mmCIF file of C-alpha atoms and ligand atoms in Angstrom:
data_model
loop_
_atom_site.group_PDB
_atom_site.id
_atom_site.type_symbol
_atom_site.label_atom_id
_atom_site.label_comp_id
_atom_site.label_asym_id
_atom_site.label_seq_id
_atom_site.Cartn_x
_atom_site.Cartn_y
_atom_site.Cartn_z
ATOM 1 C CA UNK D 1 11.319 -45.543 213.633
ATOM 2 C CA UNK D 2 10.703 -42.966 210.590
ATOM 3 C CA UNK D 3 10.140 -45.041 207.261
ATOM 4 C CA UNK D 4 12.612 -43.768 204.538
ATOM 5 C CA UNK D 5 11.914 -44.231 200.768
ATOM 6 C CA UNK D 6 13.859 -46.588 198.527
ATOM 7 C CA UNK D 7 14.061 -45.676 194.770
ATOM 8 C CA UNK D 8 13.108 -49.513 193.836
ATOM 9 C CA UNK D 9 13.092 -49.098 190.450
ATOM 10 C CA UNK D 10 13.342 -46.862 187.378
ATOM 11 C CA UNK D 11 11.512 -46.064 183.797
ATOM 12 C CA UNK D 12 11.682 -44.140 180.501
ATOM 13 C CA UNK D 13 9.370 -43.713 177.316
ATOM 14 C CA UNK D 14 10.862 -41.883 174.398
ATOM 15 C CA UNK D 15 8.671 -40.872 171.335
ATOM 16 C CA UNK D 16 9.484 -43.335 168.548
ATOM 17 C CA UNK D 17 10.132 -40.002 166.000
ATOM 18 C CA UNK D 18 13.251 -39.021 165.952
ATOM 19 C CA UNK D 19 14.070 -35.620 164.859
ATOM 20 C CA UNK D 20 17.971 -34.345 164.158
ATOM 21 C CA UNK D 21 19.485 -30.766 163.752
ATOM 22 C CA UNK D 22 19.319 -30.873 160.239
ATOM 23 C CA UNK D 23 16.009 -32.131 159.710
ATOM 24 C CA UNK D 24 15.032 -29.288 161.932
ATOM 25 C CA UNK D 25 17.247 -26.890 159.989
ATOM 26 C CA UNK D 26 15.257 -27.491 156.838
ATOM 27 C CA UNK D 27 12.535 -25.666 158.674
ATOM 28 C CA UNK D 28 14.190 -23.331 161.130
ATOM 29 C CA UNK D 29 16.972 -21.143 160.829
ATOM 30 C CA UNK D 30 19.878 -22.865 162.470
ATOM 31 C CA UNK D 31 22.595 -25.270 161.456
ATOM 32 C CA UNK D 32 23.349 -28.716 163.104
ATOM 33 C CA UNK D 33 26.718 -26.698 163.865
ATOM 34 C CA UNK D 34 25.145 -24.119 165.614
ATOM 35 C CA UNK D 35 23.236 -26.528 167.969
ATOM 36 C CA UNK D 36 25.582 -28.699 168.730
ATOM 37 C CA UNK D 37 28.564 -25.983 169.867
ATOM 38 C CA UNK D 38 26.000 -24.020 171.993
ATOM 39 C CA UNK D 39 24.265 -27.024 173.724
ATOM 40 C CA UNK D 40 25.349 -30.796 172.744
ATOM 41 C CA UNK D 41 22.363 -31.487 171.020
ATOM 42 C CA UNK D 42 22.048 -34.113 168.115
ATOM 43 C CA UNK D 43 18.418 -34.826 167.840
ATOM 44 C CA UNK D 44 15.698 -34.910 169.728
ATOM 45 C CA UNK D 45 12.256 -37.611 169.748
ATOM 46 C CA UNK D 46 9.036 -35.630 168.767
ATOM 47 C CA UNK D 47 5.778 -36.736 170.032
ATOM 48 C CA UNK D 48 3.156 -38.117 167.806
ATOM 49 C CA UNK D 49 -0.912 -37.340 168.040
ATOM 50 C CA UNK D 50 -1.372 -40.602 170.531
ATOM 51 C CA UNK D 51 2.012 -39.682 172.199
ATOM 52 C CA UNK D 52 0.427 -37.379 175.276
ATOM 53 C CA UNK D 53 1.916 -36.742 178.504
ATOM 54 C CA UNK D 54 -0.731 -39.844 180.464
ATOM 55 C CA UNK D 55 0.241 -42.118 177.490
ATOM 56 C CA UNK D 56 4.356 -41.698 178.062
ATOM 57 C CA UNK D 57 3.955 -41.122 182.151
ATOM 58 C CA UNK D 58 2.308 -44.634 181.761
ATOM 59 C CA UNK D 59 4.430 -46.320 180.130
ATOM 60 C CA UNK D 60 7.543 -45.113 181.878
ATOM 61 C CA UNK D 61 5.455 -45.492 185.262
ATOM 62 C CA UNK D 62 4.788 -49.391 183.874
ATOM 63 C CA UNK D 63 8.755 -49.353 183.220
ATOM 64 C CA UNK D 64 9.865 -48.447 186.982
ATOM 65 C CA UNK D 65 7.511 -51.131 188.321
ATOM 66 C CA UNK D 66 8.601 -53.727 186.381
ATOM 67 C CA UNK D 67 12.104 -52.666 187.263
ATOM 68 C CA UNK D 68 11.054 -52.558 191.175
ATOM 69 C CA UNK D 69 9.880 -55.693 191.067
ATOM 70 C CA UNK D 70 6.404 -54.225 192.052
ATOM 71 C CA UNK D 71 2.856 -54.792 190.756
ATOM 72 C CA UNK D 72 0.296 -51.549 191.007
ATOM 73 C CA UNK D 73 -1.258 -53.192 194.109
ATOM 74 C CA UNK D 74 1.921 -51.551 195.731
ATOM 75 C CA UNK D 75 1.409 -48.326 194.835
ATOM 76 C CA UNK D 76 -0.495 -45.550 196.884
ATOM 77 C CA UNK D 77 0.357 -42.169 195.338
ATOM 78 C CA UNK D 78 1.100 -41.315 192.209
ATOM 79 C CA UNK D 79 3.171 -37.575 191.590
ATOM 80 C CA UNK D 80 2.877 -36.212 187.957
ATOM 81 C CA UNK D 81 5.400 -33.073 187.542
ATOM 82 C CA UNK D 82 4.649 -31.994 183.998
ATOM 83 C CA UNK D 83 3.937 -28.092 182.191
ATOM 84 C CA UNK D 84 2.250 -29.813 179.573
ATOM 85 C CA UNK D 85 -0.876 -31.809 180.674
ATOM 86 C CA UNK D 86 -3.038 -34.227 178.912
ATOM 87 C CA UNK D 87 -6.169 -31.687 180.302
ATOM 88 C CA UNK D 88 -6.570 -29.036 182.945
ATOM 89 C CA UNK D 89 -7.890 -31.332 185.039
ATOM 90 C CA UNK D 90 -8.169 -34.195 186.093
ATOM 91 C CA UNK D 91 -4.479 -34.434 186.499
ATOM 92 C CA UNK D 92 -2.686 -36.417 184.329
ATOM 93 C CA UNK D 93 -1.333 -38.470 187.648
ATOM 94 C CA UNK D 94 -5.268 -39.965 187.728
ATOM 95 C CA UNK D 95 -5.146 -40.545 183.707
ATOM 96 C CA UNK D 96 -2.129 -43.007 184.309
ATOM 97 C CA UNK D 97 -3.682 -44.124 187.441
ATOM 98 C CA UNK D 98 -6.938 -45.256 185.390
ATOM 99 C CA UNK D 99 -4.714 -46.454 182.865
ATOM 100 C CA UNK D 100 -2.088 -48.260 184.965
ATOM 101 C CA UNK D 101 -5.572 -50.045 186.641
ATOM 102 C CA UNK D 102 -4.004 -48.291 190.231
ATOM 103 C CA UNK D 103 -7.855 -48.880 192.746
ATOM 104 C CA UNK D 104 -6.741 -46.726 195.641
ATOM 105 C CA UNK D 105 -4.784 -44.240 197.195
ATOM 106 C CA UNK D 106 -4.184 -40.792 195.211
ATOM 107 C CA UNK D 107 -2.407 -38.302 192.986
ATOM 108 C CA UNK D 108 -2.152 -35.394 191.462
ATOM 109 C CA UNK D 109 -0.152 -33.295 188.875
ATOM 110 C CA UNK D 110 2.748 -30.614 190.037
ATOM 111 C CA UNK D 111 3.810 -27.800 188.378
ATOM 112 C CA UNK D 112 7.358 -26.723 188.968
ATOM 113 C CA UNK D 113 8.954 -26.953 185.210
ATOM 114 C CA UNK D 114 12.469 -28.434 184.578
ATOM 115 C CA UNK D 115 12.725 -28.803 188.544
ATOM 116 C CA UNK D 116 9.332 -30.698 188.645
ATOM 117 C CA UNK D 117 10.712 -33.890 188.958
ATOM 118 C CA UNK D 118 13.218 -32.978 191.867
ATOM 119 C CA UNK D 119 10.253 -31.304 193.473
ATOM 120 C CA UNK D 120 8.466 -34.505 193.219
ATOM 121 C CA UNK D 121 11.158 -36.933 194.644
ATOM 122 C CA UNK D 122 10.661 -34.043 197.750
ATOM 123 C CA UNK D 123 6.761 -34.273 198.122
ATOM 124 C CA UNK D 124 7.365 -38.037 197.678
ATOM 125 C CA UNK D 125 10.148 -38.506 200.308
ATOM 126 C CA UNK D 126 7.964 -36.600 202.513
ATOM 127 C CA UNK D 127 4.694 -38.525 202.056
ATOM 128 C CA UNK D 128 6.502 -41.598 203.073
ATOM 129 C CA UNK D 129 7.904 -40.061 206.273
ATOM 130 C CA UNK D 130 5.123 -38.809 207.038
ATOM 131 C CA UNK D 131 3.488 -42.534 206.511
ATOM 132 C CA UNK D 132 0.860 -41.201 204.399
ATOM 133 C CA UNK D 133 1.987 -43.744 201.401
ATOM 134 C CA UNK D 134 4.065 -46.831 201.260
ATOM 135 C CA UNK D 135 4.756 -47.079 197.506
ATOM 136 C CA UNK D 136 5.061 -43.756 195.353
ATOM 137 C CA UNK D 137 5.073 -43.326 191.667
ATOM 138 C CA UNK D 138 7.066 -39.988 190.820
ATOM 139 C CA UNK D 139 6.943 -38.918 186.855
ATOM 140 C CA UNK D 140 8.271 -36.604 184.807
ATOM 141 C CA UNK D 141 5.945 -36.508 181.412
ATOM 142 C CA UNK D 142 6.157 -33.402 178.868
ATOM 143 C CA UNK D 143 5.313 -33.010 175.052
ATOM 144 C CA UNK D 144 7.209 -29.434 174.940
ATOM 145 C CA UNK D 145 6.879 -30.066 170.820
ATOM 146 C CA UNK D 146 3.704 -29.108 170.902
ATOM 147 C CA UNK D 147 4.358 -25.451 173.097
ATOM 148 C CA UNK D 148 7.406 -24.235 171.098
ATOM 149 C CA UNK D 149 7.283 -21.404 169.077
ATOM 150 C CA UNK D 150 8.743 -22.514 165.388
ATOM 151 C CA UNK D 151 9.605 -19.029 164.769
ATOM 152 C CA UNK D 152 12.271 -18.477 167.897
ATOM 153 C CA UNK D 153 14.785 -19.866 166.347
ATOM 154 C CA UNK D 154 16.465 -19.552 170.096
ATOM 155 C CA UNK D 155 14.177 -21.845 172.194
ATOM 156 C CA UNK D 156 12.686 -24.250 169.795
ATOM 157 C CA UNK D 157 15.602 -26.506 168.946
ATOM 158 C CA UNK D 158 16.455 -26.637 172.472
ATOM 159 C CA UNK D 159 13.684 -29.626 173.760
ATOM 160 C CA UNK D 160 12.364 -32.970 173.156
ATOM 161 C CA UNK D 161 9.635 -34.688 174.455
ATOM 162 C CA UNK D 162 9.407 -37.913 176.597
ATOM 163 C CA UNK D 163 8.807 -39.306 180.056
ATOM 164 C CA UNK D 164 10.643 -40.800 183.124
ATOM 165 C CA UNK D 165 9.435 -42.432 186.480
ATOM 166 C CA UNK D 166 11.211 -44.130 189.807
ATOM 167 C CA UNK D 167 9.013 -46.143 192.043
ATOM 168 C CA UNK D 168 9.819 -45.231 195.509
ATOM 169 C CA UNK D 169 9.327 -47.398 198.370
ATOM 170 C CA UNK D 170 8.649 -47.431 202.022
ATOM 171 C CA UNK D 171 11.365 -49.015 203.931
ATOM 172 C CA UNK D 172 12.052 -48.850 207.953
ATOM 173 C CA UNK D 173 15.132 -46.704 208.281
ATOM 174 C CA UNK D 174 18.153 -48.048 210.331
ATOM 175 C CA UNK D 175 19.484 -44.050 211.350
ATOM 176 C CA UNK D 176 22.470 -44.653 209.408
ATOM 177 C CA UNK D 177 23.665 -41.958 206.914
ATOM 178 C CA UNK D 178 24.887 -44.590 204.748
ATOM 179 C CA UNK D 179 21.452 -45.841 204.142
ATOM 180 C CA UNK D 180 20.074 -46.932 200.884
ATOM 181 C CA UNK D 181 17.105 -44.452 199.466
ATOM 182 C CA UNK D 182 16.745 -40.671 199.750
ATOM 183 C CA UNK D 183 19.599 -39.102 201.903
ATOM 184 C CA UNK D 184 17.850 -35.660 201.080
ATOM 185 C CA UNK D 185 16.028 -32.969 199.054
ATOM 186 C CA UNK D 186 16.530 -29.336 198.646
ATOM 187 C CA UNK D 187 14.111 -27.376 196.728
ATOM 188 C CA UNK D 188 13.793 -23.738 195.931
ATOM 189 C CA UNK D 189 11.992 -21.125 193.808
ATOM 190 C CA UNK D 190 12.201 -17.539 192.783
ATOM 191 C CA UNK D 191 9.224 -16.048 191.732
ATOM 192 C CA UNK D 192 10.580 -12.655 190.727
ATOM 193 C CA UNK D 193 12.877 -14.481 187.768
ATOM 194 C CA UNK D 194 9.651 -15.558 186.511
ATOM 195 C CA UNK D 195 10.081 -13.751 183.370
ATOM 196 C CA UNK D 196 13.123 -15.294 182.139
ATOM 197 C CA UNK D 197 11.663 -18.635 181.276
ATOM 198 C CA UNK D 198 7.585 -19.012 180.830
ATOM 199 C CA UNK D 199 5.030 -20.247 178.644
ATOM 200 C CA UNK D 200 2.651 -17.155 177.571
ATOM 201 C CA UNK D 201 -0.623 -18.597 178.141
ATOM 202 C CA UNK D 202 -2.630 -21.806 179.847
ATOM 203 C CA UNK D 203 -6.081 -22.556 179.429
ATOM 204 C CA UNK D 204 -7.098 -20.115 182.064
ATOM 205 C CA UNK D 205 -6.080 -17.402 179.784
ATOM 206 C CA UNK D 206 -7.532 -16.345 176.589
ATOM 207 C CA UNK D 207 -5.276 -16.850 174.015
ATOM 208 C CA UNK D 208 -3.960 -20.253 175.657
ATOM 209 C CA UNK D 209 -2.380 -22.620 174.963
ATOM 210 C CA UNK D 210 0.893 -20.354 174.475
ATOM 211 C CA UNK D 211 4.517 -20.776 173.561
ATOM 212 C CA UNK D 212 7.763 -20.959 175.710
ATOM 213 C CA UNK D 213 9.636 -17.550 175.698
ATOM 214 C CA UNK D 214 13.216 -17.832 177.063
ATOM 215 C CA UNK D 215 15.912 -15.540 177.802
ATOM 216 C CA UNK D 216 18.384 -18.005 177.397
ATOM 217 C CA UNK D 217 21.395 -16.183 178.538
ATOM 218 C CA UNK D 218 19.933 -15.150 181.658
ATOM 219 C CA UNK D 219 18.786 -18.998 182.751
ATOM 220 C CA UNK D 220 22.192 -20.069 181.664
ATOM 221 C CA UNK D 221 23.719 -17.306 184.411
ATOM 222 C CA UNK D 222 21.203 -18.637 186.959
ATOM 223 C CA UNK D 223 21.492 -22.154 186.488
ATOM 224 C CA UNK D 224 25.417 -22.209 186.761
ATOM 225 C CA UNK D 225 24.968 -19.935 190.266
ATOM 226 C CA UNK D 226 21.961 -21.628 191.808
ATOM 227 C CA UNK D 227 23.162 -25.555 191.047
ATOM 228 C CA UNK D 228 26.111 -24.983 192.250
ATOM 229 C CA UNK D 229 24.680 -23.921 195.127
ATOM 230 C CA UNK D 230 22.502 -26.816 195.225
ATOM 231 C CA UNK D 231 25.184 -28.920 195.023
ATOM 232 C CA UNK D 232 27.015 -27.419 198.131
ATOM 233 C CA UNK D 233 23.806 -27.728 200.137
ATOM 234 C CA UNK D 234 23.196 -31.367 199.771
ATOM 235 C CA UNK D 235 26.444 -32.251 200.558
ATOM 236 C CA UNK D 236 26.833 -29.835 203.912
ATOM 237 C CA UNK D 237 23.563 -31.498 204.572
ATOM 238 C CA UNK D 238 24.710 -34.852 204.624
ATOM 239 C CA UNK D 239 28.080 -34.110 206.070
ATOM 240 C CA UNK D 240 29.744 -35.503 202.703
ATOM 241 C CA UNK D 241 32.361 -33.819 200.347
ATOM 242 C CA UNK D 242 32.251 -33.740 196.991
ATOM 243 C CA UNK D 243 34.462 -37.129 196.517
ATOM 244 C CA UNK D 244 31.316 -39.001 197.777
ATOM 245 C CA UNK D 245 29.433 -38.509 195.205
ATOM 246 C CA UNK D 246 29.921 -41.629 192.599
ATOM 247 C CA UNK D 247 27.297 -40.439 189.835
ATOM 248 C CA UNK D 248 26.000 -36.994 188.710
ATOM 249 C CA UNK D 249 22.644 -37.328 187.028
ATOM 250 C CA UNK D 250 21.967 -33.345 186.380
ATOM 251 C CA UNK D 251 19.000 -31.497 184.644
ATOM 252 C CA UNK D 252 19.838 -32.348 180.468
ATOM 253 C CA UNK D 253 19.449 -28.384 179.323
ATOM 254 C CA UNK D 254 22.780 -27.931 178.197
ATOM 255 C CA UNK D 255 25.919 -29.600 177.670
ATOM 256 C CA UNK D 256 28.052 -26.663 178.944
ATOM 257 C CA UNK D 257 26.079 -26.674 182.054
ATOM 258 C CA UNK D 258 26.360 -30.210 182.801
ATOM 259 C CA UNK D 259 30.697 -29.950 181.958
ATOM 260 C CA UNK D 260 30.445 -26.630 184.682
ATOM 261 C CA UNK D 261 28.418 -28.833 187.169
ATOM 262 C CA UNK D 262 30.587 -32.063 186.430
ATOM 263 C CA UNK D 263 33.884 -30.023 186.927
ATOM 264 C CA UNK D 264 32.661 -28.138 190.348
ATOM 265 C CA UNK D 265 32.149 -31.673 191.545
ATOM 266 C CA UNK D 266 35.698 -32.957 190.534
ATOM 267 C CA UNK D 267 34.127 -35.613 188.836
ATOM 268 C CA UNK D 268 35.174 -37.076 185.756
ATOM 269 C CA UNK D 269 32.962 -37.031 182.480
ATOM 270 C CA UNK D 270 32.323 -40.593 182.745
ATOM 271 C CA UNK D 271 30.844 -40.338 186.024
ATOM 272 C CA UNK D 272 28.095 -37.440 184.720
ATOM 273 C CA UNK D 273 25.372 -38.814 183.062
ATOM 274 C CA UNK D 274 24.496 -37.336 179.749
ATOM 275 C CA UNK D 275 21.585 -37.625 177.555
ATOM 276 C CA UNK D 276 21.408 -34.270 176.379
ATOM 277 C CA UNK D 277 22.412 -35.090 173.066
ATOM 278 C CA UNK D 278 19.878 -38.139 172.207
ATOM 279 C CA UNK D 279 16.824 -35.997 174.166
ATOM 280 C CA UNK D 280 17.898 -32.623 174.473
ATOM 281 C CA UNK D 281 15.963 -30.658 176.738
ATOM 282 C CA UNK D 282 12.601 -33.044 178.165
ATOM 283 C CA UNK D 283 12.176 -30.559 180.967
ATOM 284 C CA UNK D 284 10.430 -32.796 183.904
ATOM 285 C CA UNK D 285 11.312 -35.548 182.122
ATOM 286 C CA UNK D 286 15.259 -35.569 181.946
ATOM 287 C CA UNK D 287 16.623 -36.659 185.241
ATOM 288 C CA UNK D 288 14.561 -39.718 185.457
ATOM 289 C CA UNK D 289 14.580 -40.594 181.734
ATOM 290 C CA UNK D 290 18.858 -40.021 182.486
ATOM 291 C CA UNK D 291 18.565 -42.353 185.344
ATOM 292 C CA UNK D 292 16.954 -45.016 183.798
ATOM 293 C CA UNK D 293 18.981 -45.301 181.135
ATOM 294 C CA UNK D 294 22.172 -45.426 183.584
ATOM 295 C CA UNK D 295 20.585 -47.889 186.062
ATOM 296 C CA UNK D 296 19.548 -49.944 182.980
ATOM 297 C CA UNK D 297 22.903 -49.949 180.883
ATOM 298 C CA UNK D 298 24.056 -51.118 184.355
ATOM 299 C CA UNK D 299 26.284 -48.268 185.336
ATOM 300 C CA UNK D 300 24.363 -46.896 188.182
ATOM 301 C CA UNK D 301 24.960 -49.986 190.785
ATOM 302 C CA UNK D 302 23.132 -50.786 193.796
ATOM 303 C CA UNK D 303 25.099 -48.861 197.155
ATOM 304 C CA UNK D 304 26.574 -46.046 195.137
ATOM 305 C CA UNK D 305 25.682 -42.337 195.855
ATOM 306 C CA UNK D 306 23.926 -40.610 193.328
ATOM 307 C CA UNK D 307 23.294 -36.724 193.033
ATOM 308 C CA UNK D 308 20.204 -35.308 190.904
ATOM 309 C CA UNK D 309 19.640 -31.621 190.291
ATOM 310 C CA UNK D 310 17.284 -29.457 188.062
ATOM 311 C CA UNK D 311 16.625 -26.383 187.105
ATOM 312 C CA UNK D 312 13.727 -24.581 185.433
ATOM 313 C CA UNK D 313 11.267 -22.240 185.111
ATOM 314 C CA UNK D 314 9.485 -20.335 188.237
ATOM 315 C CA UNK D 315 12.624 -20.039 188.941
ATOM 316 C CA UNK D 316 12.752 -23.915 190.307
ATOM 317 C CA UNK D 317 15.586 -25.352 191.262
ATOM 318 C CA UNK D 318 16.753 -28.207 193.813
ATOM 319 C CA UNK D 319 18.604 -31.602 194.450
ATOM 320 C CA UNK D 320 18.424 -34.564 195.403
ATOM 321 C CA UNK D 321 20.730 -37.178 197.094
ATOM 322 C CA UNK D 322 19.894 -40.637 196.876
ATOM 323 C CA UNK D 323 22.018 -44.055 197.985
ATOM 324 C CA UNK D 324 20.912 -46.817 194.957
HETATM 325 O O1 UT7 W 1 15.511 -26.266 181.130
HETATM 326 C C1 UT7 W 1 15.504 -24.987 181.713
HETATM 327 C C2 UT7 W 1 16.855 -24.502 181.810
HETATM 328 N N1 UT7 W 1 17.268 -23.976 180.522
HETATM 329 C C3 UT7 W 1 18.534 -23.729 180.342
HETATM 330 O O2 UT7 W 1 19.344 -24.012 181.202
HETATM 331 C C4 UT7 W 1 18.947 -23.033 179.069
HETATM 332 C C5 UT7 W 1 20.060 -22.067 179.395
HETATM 333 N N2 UT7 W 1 20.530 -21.312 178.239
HETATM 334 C C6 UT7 W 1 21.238 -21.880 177.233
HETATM 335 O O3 UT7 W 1 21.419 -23.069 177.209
HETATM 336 C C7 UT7 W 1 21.844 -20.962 176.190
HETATM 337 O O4 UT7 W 1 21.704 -19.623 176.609
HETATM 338 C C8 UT7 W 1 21.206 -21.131 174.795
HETATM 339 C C9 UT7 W 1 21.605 -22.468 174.206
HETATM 340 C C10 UT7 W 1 19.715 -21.006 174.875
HETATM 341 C C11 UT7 W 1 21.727 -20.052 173.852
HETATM 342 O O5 UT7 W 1 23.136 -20.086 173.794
HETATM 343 P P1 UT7 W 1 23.973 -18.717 173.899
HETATM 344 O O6 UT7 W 1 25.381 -19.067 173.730
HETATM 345 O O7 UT7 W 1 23.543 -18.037 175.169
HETATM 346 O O8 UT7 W 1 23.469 -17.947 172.614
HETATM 347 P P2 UT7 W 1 22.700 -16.550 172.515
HETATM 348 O O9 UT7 W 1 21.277 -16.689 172.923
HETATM 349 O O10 UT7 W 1 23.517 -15.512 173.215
HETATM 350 O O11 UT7 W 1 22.763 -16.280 170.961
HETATM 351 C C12 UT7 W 1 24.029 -16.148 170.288
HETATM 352 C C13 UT7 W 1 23.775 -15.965 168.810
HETATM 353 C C14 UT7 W 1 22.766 -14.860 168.507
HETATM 354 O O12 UT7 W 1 23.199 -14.206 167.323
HETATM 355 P P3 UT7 W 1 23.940 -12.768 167.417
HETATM 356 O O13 UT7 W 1 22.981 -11.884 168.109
HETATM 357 O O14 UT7 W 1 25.186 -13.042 168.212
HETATM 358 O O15 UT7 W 1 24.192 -12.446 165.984
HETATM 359 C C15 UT7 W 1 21.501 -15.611 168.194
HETATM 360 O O16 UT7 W 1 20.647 -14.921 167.311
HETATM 361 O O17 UT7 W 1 23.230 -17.155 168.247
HETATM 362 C C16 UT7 W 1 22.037 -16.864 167.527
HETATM 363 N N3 UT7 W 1 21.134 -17.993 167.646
HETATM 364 C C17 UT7 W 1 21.106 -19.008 166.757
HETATM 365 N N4 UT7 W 1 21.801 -19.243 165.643
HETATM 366 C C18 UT7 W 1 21.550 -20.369 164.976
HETATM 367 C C19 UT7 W 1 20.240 -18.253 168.626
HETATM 368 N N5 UT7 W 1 19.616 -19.429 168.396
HETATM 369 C C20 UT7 W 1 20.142 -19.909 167.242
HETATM 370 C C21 UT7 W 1 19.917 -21.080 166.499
HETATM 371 N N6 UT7 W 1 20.658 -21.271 165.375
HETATM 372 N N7 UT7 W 1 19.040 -22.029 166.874
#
């Protein structure tokens, strides 16, 4: 029988600096009225120096044990998605598994942007079907603060910083499509749209570290097109409709993005989960730093269907089903 993989627990780590619109506007060129029409955003949390991507993945990683139930003796394979890494190597994923005191098994950082975290539920799904681990960490861990450019007025209120994790966990699988864990995973990339949403330099490059550059308009067009999408996929996939779903937990870029996705899914507001506001834009970090707080505020319950979806830079973009 082909093990399937549980999402046992949940975790979050947010900065303990909070920064609102008009604290930024003192600075920036923007009004808390202009931020909050365009996106939802309130404020955002702001890294400080000790705040790095292995410090927050481990604490949110510590988080989504504790909330498993699970010690680090049960974990074999820790997944890191994250544009903004402690060092080029070793991957941050070993950092937290030094610090986390994790003596065997493996990890490693992935690069896929907003979507990083979807495309880490995937790898991780896969791993444990493929009975190469039995107990998976999968993070999402970005300091975007410290790759914005303070001059584009356009991209730098947009994110936060912060970190999320889910502890996945081997578990026989009975066949049944009503079975707890991950029902599925889509993921996809365009390479050509690469342009539209980048950082201009890594530490391969010469004038690294580099700043985000956006063309917000065009992402916006893409994400509404491509989630949608997404959306449809998972659910042929599954043979479910769209009245299945109990929760949306989507990608926190952009509250009119989240109302398009909510709507498309006939689901009403109180059933989308938003953090957008409180985080804005954590990139890898959003959908599990959303799910935690849902699971832990104790509207997320055990049996219902939940749908996750991202979208980011690359272009990345995917979903993920997943039966609490
Ligand atoms: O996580 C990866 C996925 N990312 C996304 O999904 C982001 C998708 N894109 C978006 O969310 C939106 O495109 C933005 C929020 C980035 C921008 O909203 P928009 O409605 O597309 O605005 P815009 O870029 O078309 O700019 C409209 C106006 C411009 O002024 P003019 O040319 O009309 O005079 C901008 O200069 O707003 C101006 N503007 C600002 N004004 C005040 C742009 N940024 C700001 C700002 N404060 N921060």
């Amino acid at each position: 029988m082909q093990p399937c993989s549980i999402l046992a627990g949940c975790g979050g780590y947010l900065p303990e600096r909070i920064v609102s619109n008009d604290e930024l506007a003192r600075t920036v060129d923007t009004s808390d009225e202009w931020i909050r029409e365009r996106t939802g955003i309130r404020q955002r949390h702001f890294a400080a120096h000790h705040e790095t991507t292995a410090f927050m993945g481990t604490a949110a990683a510590r988080a989504a044990l504790a909330d498993a139930g699970a010690t680090v003796d049960d974990v074999d394979a820790i997944i890191l998605a994250t544009s903004t890494p402690d060092q080029a190597f070793p991957a941050t994923a070993l950092r937290v598994q030094a610090a986390l005191g994790v003596k065997r098994g493996f990890g490693f950082d992935l690069s896929a942007a907003c979507a990083g975290f979807i495309y880490g539920l995937s790898v991780a799904d896969g791993l444990i079907k493929a009975r190469q681990a039995t107990g998976v960490l999968v993070i999402g861990s970005e300091v975007y603060s410290r790759i914005l450019n303070w001059q584009d007025r356009g991209t730098c209120v947009l994110f936060g910083d912060g970190a999320g994790a889910v502890f996945l966990r081997a578990a026989a699988s009975d066949g049944e499509v009503d079975r707890r864990g991950i029902l599925s995973t889509h993921i996809h990339a365009q390479g050509t749209l690469g342009d539209i949403l980048y950082v201009d330099g890594a530490v391969g490059q010469p004038d690294h570290p580099g700043h985000l550059v956006m063309n917000g308009r065009e992402v916006f067009r893409h994400a509404v097109t491509r989630l949608a999408e997404a959306v449809d996929e998972a659910m042929a996939a599954n043979g479910l409709t769209h009245a299945d779903i109990d929760w949306l937990v989507p990608h926190q870029a952009n509250r009119r993005i989240i109302d398009a996705m909510g709507r498309k899914l006939s689901l009403p507001p109180e059933r989308v989960v938003v953090t957008v506001d409180r985080h804005a834009n954590t990139s890898a970090a959003s959908v599990p730093l959303a799910l935690a707080e849902a699971r832990q505020d104790g509207r997320i319950r055990d049996g219902q269907l939940v749908l996750l979806e991202a979208l980011g830079g690359g272009l990345t973009w995917g979903s993920a089903l997943v039966r609490m």
